[in-house]
mmCIF file of C-alpha atoms and ligand atoms in Angstrom:
data_model
loop_
_atom_site.group_PDB
_atom_site.id
_atom_site.type_symbol
_atom_site.label_atom_id
_atom_site.label_comp_id
_atom_site.label_asym_id
_atom_site.label_seq_id
_atom_site.Cartn_x
_atom_site.Cartn_y
_atom_site.Cartn_z
ATOM 1 C CA MET A 1 -4.163 -8.312 -0.827
ATOM 2 C CA GLN A 2 -1.590 -6.986 1.674
ATOM 3 C CA SER A 3 -3.296 -5.827 4.864
ATOM 4 C CA TYR A 4 -1.338 -2.567 5.171
ATOM 5 C CA VAL A 5 -0.065 -0.558 2.225
ATOM 6 C CA GLY A 6 1.086 2.927 3.088
ATOM 7 C CA ARG A 7 2.684 5.569 0.941
ATOM 8 C CA PHE A 8 4.501 8.863 0.952
ATOM 9 C CA ALA A 9 3.495 11.071 -1.945
ATOM 10 C CA PRO A 10 5.634 14.198 -2.232
ATOM 11 C CA SER A 11 5.149 16.839 -4.918
ATOM 12 C CA PRO A 12 8.540 17.570 -6.506
ATOM 13 C CA SER A 13 8.203 21.339 -6.367
ATOM 14 C CA GLY A 14 11.435 21.388 -4.347
ATOM 15 C CA PRO A 15 13.555 19.163 -2.073
ATOM 16 C CA LEU A 16 12.196 17.845 1.236
ATOM 17 C CA HIS A 17 12.262 20.389 4.046
ATOM 18 C CA PHE A 18 12.118 19.460 7.705
ATOM 19 C CA GLY A 19 8.282 19.409 7.799
ATOM 20 C CA SER A 20 8.046 16.970 4.902
ATOM 21 C CA LEU A 21 10.809 14.839 6.430
ATOM 22 C CA VAL A 22 8.708 14.465 9.591
ATOM 23 C CA CYS A 23 5.701 13.502 7.477
ATOM 24 C CA ALA A 24 7.726 10.901 5.564
ATOM 25 C CA LEU A 25 9.072 9.527 8.844
ATOM 26 C CA VAL A 26 5.667 9.119 10.502
ATOM 27 C CA SER A 27 4.207 7.446 7.429
ATOM 28 C CA PHE A 28 7.263 5.147 7.246
ATOM 29 C CA LEU A 29 7.110 4.210 10.948
ATOM 30 C CA HIS A 30 3.376 3.572 10.809
ATOM 31 C CA ALA A 31 3.782 1.223 7.834
ATOM 32 C CA ARG A 32 6.811 -0.607 9.193
ATOM 33 C CA GLN A 33 5.196 -1.142 12.592
ATOM 34 C CA ALA A 34 2.227 -2.711 10.847
ATOM 35 C CA HIS A 35 4.658 -4.942 8.882
ATOM 36 C CA GLY A 36 3.174 -3.342 5.800
ATOM 37 C CA LYS A 37 4.487 -1.997 2.566
ATOM 38 C CA TRP A 38 5.672 1.579 2.276
ATOM 39 C CA LEU A 39 5.459 3.015 -1.229
ATOM 40 C CA VAL A 40 6.705 6.287 -2.639
ATOM 41 C CA ARG A 41 4.811 8.139 -5.341
ATOM 42 C CA ILE A 42 6.115 11.285 -6.970
ATOM 43 C CA GLU A 43 3.141 13.613 -7.371
ATOM 44 C CA ASP A 44 4.251 15.536 -10.405
ATOM 45 C CA VAL A 45 0.748 15.766 -11.902
ATOM 46 C CA ASP A 46 0.908 19.564 -11.856
ATOM 47 C CA THR A 47 3.775 19.906 -14.299
ATOM 48 C CA THR A 48 3.727 23.700 -13.932
ATOM 49 C CA ARG A 49 5.032 23.347 -10.360
ATOM 50 C CA ILE A 50 7.791 20.781 -10.884
ATOM 51 C CA GLN A 51 11.319 21.863 -10.062
ATOM 52 C CA ASP A 52 13.924 20.170 -12.241
ATOM 53 C CA GLY A 53 15.860 17.524 -10.342
ATOM 54 C CA ALA A 54 13.670 17.774 -7.202
ATOM 55 C CA ALA A 55 12.250 14.236 -7.477
ATOM 56 C CA ASP A 56 15.739 12.697 -7.478
ATOM 57 C CA ILE A 57 16.825 14.884 -4.584
ATOM 58 C CA ILE A 58 13.759 13.820 -2.566
ATOM 59 C CA LEU A 59 14.538 10.147 -3.188
ATOM 60 C CA SER A 60 18.160 10.652 -2.131
ATOM 61 C CA GLN A 61 16.976 12.468 1.027
ATOM 62 C CA LEU A 62 14.668 9.583 1.955
ATOM 63 C CA GLN A 63 17.439 7.049 1.483
ATOM 64 C CA ALA A 64 20.008 9.131 3.354
ATOM 65 C CA HIS A 65 17.557 9.266 6.282
ATOM 66 C CA GLY A 66 17.123 5.479 6.306
ATOM 67 C CA MET A 67 13.705 5.314 4.658
ATOM 68 C CA GLN A 68 13.807 2.705 1.918
ATOM 69 C CA TRP A 69 10.606 2.215 -0.023
ATOM 70 C CA ASP A 70 9.084 -0.985 -1.410
ATOM 71 C CA ASP A 71 8.243 -1.688 -5.046
ATOM 72 C CA GLN A 72 8.721 0.679 -7.957
ATOM 73 C CA ILE A 73 8.285 4.414 -7.636
ATOM 74 C CA VAL A 74 5.147 5.650 -9.374
ATOM 75 C CA TYR A 75 5.374 8.994 -11.197
ATOM 76 C CA GLN A 76 2.074 10.708 -11.910
ATOM 77 C CA THR A 77 3.376 12.085 -15.218
ATOM 78 C CA GLN A 78 3.442 8.464 -16.413
ATOM 79 C CA ARG A 79 -0.156 7.822 -15.361
ATOM 80 C CA GLN A 80 -2.020 10.061 -17.807
ATOM 81 C CA ARG A 81 -3.737 7.156 -19.576
ATOM 82 C CA ALA A 82 -5.052 5.819 -16.293
ATOM 83 C CA TYR A 83 -6.472 9.248 -15.392
ATOM 84 C CA GLN A 84 -8.015 9.563 -18.850
ATOM 85 C CA SER A 85 -9.722 6.183 -18.632
ATOM 86 C CA ALA A 86 -10.988 6.934 -15.120
ATOM 87 C CA LEU A 87 -12.387 10.205 -16.466
ATOM 88 C CA GLU A 88 -14.108 8.326 -19.294
ATOM 89 C CA GLU A 89 -15.686 6.027 -16.738
ATOM 90 C CA LEU A 90 -17.143 9.058 -14.968
ATOM 91 C CA ILE A 91 -18.346 10.527 -18.275
ATOM 92 C CA GLN A 92 -20.160 7.209 -18.932
ATOM 93 C CA GLN A 93 -21.726 7.434 -15.491
ATOM 94 C CA LYS A 94 -22.825 11.024 -16.292
ATOM 95 C CA ALA A 95 -21.132 11.999 -13.078
ATOM 96 C CA VAL A 96 -19.208 14.964 -14.523
ATOM 97 C CA TYR A 97 -19.775 18.153 -16.497
ATOM 98 C CA ALA A 98 -17.730 20.866 -18.149
ATOM 99 C CA CYS A 99 -17.305 24.206 -16.431
ATOM 100 C CA GLU A 100 -16.162 27.479 -17.955
ATOM 101 C CA CYS A 101 -15.949 29.549 -14.769
ATOM 102 C CA THR A 102 -12.656 31.237 -14.055
ATOM 103 C CA ARG A 103 -11.184 31.338 -10.552
ATOM 104 C CA GLN A 104 -11.981 35.050 -10.372
ATOM 105 C CA ALA A 105 -15.621 34.486 -11.380
ATOM 106 C CA ILE A 106 -16.024 31.828 -8.673
ATOM 107 C CA LYS A 107 -14.335 34.015 -6.068
ATOM 108 C CA ALA A 108 -16.588 36.925 -6.947
ATOM 109 C CA LYS A 109 -19.633 34.773 -6.026
ATOM 110 C CA GLY A 110 -18.270 33.476 -2.724
ATOM 111 C CA LYS A 111 -15.896 31.035 -1.107
ATOM 112 C CA PHE A 112 -17.037 27.891 -2.922
ATOM 113 C CA TYR A 113 -18.139 26.903 -6.405
ATOM 114 C CA THR A 114 -21.919 26.633 -6.460
ATOM 115 C CA GLY A 115 -22.564 24.538 -9.576
ATOM 116 C CA THR A 116 -23.120 27.421 -12.020
ATOM 117 C CA CYS A 117 -22.347 25.301 -15.118
ATOM 118 C CA ARG A 118 -24.037 22.052 -14.017
ATOM 119 C CA GLU A 119 -26.960 22.292 -16.448
ATOM 120 C CA LEU A 120 -25.205 24.052 -19.335
ATOM 121 C CA ALA A 121 -23.922 20.946 -21.188
ATOM 122 C CA LEU A 122 -20.757 22.761 -22.248
ATOM 123 C CA PRO A 123 -18.140 20.897 -24.329
ATOM 124 C CA PHE A 124 -15.393 19.138 -22.345
ATOM 125 C CA LEU A 125 -12.688 20.391 -24.662
ATOM 126 C CA GLY A 126 -11.231 23.697 -23.500
ATOM 127 C CA ASN A 127 -13.194 23.741 -20.238
ATOM 128 C CA SER A 128 -12.466 22.342 -16.821
ATOM 129 C CA ILE A 129 -14.303 19.175 -15.765
ATOM 130 C CA ARG A 130 -16.158 18.908 -12.474
ATOM 131 C CA VAL A 131 -17.779 16.051 -10.607
ATOM 132 C CA ILE A 132 -21.439 16.362 -9.619
ATOM 133 C CA ASN A 133 -20.989 16.070 -5.894
ATOM 134 C CA ASN A 134 -24.053 14.680 -4.129
ATOM 135 C CA GLY A 135 -22.118 13.990 -0.940
ATOM 136 C CA GLU A 136 -23.757 14.845 2.362
ATOM 137 C CA GLN A 137 -21.118 13.869 4.864
ATOM 138 C CA ALA A 138 -19.002 16.530 6.537
ATOM 139 C CA SER A 139 -16.970 14.440 8.952
ATOM 140 C CA PHE A 140 -14.773 11.403 9.004
ATOM 141 C CA GLU A 141 -13.018 9.236 11.556
ATOM 142 C CA ASP A 142 -9.299 9.944 11.493
ATOM 143 C CA LEU A 143 -6.972 7.267 12.886
ATOM 144 C CA HIS A 144 -5.062 9.896 14.814
ATOM 145 C CA LEU A 145 -7.396 12.840 15.422
ATOM 146 C CA GLY A 146 -10.642 10.925 15.928
ATOM 147 C CA LYS A 147 -13.789 12.523 14.522
ATOM 148 C CA VAL A 148 -12.844 15.386 12.224
ATOM 149 C CA GLN A 149 -15.394 17.924 11.035
ATOM 150 C CA VAL A 150 -14.906 19.577 7.650
ATOM 151 C CA ASP A 151 -16.759 22.580 6.215
ATOM 152 C CA ILE A 152 -19.894 21.093 4.602
ATOM 153 C CA ASP A 153 -19.837 23.609 1.729
ATOM 154 C CA PHE A 154 -16.351 22.489 0.842
ATOM 155 C CA CYS A 155 -17.178 18.767 1.178
ATOM 156 C CA THR A 156 -20.106 19.088 -1.184
ATOM 157 C CA GLU A 157 -18.510 21.418 -3.716
ATOM 158 C CA ASP A 158 -18.468 20.055 -7.281
ATOM 159 C CA LEU A 159 -14.766 19.340 -7.386
ATOM 160 C CA SER A 160 -12.657 20.018 -10.413
ATOM 161 C CA ILE A 161 -10.889 16.887 -11.625
ATOM 162 C CA ARG A 162 -9.375 18.208 -14.838
ATOM 163 C CA ARG A 163 -8.249 21.758 -15.329
ATOM 164 C CA LYS A 164 -9.027 23.899 -18.339
ATOM 165 C CA ASP A 165 -5.409 23.509 -19.507
ATOM 166 C CA GLY A 166 -5.912 19.726 -19.623
ATOM 167 C CA LEU A 167 -3.935 18.880 -16.459
ATOM 168 C CA PHE A 168 -5.621 16.433 -14.109
ATOM 169 C CA ALA A 169 -6.241 17.774 -10.631
ATOM 170 C CA TYR A 170 -4.413 16.543 -7.521
ATOM 171 C CA ASN A 171 -7.669 15.403 -5.842
ATOM 172 C CA PHE A 172 -8.434 13.116 -8.758
ATOM 173 C CA ALA A 173 -4.943 11.748 -9.441
ATOM 174 C CA VAL A 174 -4.335 10.953 -5.768
ATOM 175 C CA VAL A 175 -7.451 8.767 -5.561
ATOM 176 C CA ILE A 176 -6.869 6.974 -8.888
ATOM 177 C CA ASP A 177 -3.280 6.262 -7.833
ATOM 178 C CA ASP A 178 -4.111 5.112 -4.309
ATOM 179 C CA ILE A 179 -6.666 2.699 -5.789
ATOM 180 C CA PHE A 180 -4.135 1.490 -8.397
ATOM 181 C CA GLN A 181 -1.414 0.959 -5.782
ATOM 182 C CA GLN A 182 -3.897 -0.753 -3.416
ATOM 183 C CA VAL A 183 -3.050 1.715 -0.696
ATOM 184 C CA THR A 184 -4.903 1.053 2.541
ATOM 185 C CA HIS A 185 -3.495 3.782 4.823
ATOM 186 C CA VAL A 186 -2.776 7.417 4.030
ATOM 187 C CA VAL A 187 -0.570 9.153 6.588
ATOM 188 C CA ARG A 188 -0.159 12.816 5.665
ATOM 189 C CA GLY A 189 -0.125 16.367 6.970
ATOM 190 C CA ALA A 190 -3.224 17.874 8.589
ATOM 191 C CA ASP A 191 -3.135 20.678 6.000
ATOM 192 C CA LEU A 192 -4.788 18.164 3.646
ATOM 193 C CA ILE A 193 -7.727 17.427 5.964
ATOM 194 C CA ASP A 194 -10.071 19.643 3.972
ATOM 195 C CA THR A 195 -9.566 17.633 0.781
ATOM 196 C CA THR A 196 -10.394 14.327 2.470
ATOM 197 C CA MET A 197 -14.160 14.320 1.997
ATOM 198 C CA GLN A 198 -13.883 15.272 -1.661
ATOM 199 C CA GLN A 199 -11.473 12.406 -2.180
ATOM 200 C CA ASN A 200 -13.808 10.172 -0.210
ATOM 201 C CA TYR A 201 -16.593 11.023 -2.629
ATOM 202 C CA LEU A 202 -14.465 9.909 -5.578
ATOM 203 C CA TYR A 203 -13.948 6.502 -3.931
ATOM 204 C CA LYS A 204 -17.729 6.197 -3.746
ATOM 205 C CA LEU A 205 -18.130 7.004 -7.443
ATOM 206 C CA PHE A 206 -15.608 4.309 -8.334
ATOM 207 C CA LYS A 207 -17.313 1.918 -5.875
ATOM 208 C CA MET A 208 -14.033 1.324 -4.084
ATOM 209 C CA PRO A 209 -13.413 1.161 -0.330
ATOM 210 C CA CYS A 210 -11.911 4.355 0.965
ATOM 211 C CA VAL A 211 -8.427 4.327 2.551
ATOM 212 C CA SER A 212 -7.968 4.974 6.278
ATOM 213 C CA TYR A 213 -6.577 8.413 7.030
ATOM 214 C CA PHE A 214 -4.039 9.441 9.647
ATOM 215 C CA HIS A 215 -3.400 13.179 9.682
ATOM 216 C CA LEU A 216 -0.368 14.374 11.573
ATOM 217 C CA PRO A 217 0.305 17.913 12.745
ATOM 218 C CA VAL A 218 2.081 20.156 10.244
ATOM 219 C CA ILE A 219 5.280 21.746 11.420
ATOM 220 C CA CYS A 220 5.066 25.529 11.656
ATOM 221 C CA ASN A 221 7.653 28.216 12.234
ATOM 222 C CA GLU A 222 7.445 30.928 14.891
ATOM 223 C CA THR A 223 4.950 32.945 12.874
ATOM 224 C CA PHE A 224 2.600 29.936 12.644
ATOM 225 C CA LYS A 225 3.337 29.524 8.949
ATOM 226 C CA LYS A 226 3.610 25.934 7.742
ATOM 227 C CA LEU A 227 7.168 25.059 6.751
ATOM 228 C CA SER A 228 6.810 24.806 3.018
ATOM 229 C CA LYS A 229 8.627 25.286 -0.206
ATOM 230 C CA GLN A 230 6.595 28.475 -0.778
ATOM 231 C CA ASN A 231 7.883 29.842 2.547
ATOM 232 C CA HIS A 232 11.417 28.985 1.468
ATOM 233 C CA ALA A 233 11.893 26.351 4.158
ATOM 234 C CA GLU A 234 15.413 25.000 3.890
ATOM 235 C CA ALA A 235 16.060 21.628 2.277
ATOM 236 C CA VAL A 236 17.148 18.955 4.753
ATOM 237 C CA ASP A 237 20.849 18.295 4.429
ATOM 238 C CA ASN A 238 21.812 14.630 3.957
ATOM 239 C CA GLN A 239 25.159 15.276 5.656
ATOM 240 C CA PHE A 240 23.341 15.809 8.948
ATOM 241 C CA ALA A 241 20.934 12.900 8.618
ATOM 242 C CA ALA A 242 21.440 11.622 12.191
ATOM 243 C CA GLN A 243 20.886 15.096 13.673
ATOM 244 C CA ASN A 244 17.843 15.660 11.454
ATOM 245 C CA LEU A 245 16.355 12.354 12.554
ATOM 246 C CA LEU A 246 16.910 13.155 16.227
ATOM 247 C CA LYS A 247 15.162 16.511 15.803
ATOM 248 C CA ALA A 248 12.297 14.784 14.040
ATOM 249 C CA PHE A 249 12.097 12.124 16.786
ATOM 250 C CA GLU A 250 11.813 14.878 19.395
ATOM 251 C CA LEU A 251 8.867 16.416 17.562
ATOM 252 C CA ILE A 252 6.987 13.138 17.313
ATOM 253 C CA GLY A 253 7.500 12.340 20.980
ATOM 254 C CA LEU A 254 10.400 9.907 20.656
ATOM 255 C CA LEU A 255 12.948 11.165 23.130
ATOM 256 C CA SER A 256 15.311 8.809 24.873
ATOM 257 C CA PRO A 257 18.709 9.012 26.568
ATOM 258 C CA GLU A 258 19.543 5.842 24.601
ATOM 259 C CA LEU A 259 19.818 7.929 21.427
ATOM 260 C CA SER A 260 22.776 9.939 20.226
ATOM 261 C CA GLU A 261 24.140 11.628 17.136
ATOM 262 C CA GLU A 262 26.939 9.069 17.084
ATOM 263 C CA MET A 263 24.481 6.314 16.146
ATOM 264 C CA SER A 264 24.200 5.268 12.522
ATOM 265 C CA VAL A 265 21.123 6.325 10.560
ATOM 266 C CA SER A 266 19.969 2.727 10.201
ATOM 267 C CA SER A 267 20.235 2.024 13.933
ATOM 268 C CA LEU A 268 18.320 5.226 14.715
ATOM 269 C CA VAL A 269 15.551 4.273 12.304
ATOM 270 C CA ASP A 270 15.432 0.668 13.572
ATOM 271 C CA TRP A 271 15.133 2.008 17.121
ATOM 272 C CA ALA A 272 12.287 4.305 16.056
ATOM 273 C CA VAL A 273 10.414 1.475 14.333
ATOM 274 C CA LYS A 274 10.551 -0.446 17.625
ATOM 275 C CA HIS A 275 9.622 2.401 19.949
ATOM 276 C CA TRP A 276 7.367 4.820 18.136
ATOM 277 C CA SER A 277 3.677 4.893 18.899
ATOM 278 C CA PRO A 278 0.991 7.204 17.482
ATOM 279 C CA LYS A 279 0.079 7.897 21.131
ATOM 280 C CA LEU A 280 3.317 9.870 21.500
ATOM 281 C CA LEU A 281 2.315 12.295 18.765
ATOM 282 C CA ALA A 282 0.407 15.453 19.686
ATOM 283 C CA LYS A 283 -3.272 15.253 18.717
ATOM 284 C CA GLN A 284 -3.334 18.630 17.062
ATOM 285 C CA ARG A 285 -3.154 20.097 13.602
ATOM 286 C CA GLU A 286 0.053 22.074 14.091
ATOM 287 C CA ILE A 287 3.323 21.808 15.976
ATOM 288 C CA LEU A 288 5.272 24.972 16.498
ATOM 289 C CA LEU A 289 9.043 24.841 16.101
ATOM 290 C CA SER A 290 10.837 27.014 18.572
ATOM 291 C CA GLY A 291 13.995 27.368 20.667
ATOM 292 C CA THR A 292 16.005 24.159 20.682
ATOM 293 C CA ASN A 293 14.081 22.402 17.955
ATOM 294 C CA ALA A 294 14.005 25.342 15.519
ATOM 295 C CA VAL A 295 15.452 24.497 12.105
HETATM 296 N N1 LIG B 1 1.441 15.514 -2.901
HETATM 297 C C1 LIG B 1 0.866 16.080 -1.733
HETATM 298 C C2 LIG B 1 1.851 17.045 -1.106
HETATM 299 O O1 LIG B 1 3.045 16.969 -1.358
HETATM 300 C C3 LIG B 1 0.505 15.033 -0.695
HETATM 301 C C4 LIG B 1 -0.713 14.288 -1.093
HETATM 302 C C5 LIG B 1 -1.232 13.262 -0.097
HETATM 303 O O2 LIG B 1 -0.457 12.790 0.746
HETATM 304 O O3 LIG B 1 -2.393 12.922 -0.210
HETATM 305 O O4 LIG B 1 1.411 17.893 -0.338
#
């Protein structure tokens, strides 16, 4: 088994914006510095959120910015049988149950789902499916942030792994896929910290070693809103790849007079692979874009 397998796993709900470019870059640099593999997985499991053509645009953006992946791209829409057989394994283990609660009903009772349907033995068909979560841990050791504490009620919530409409949930698909692709290191935005312990619990159920996590700060605009497709963050423009990379380098602590916009994308990326260190990156959950580095 390869000692380092990293991955970038974008959801194709739109093209990459600057925040997701920075995330791709850090995960790429971390993998390349470890002489590991860097995989790309298109997380299109939630087919209701896919934007037509976005997956291809994302791939072209990665290539235009000098980030070439290893192996074949995995698309979650082609992994339904794997999710189904993993679900059957959990049914065999009696680790799951059907739940008929609507989002509104759960919200009306409080912030988290409290296991209302656990003992009801409802049919799986037409209901969502939840994992009986007996986890007790509310913290994990992050490669970048050190010890990270997560809300215990969230960590121990019976997580939904298949929705009522039959779509598998992100938390489930991401773990099944990382196991399948033998991923060892997950470098991703700190906005996903809260899901980590729930994903961790799934590794335990499948008796598989958990990946190592590296959460990097998410890039926010002046109003402290994460740059995201929902906030209409602009797509990164391949025509300005060198400038985009230099802006991204600045945010991750890679500033040097040696660098210029005249350099080719591949020489910029090669330079970054040589010089980047996680120590240069702020140990915080957010980085605010402002003034000169605003996009
Ligand atoms: N697909 C998720 C996203 O685009 C990332 C999942 C992950 O890296 O674990 O936010």
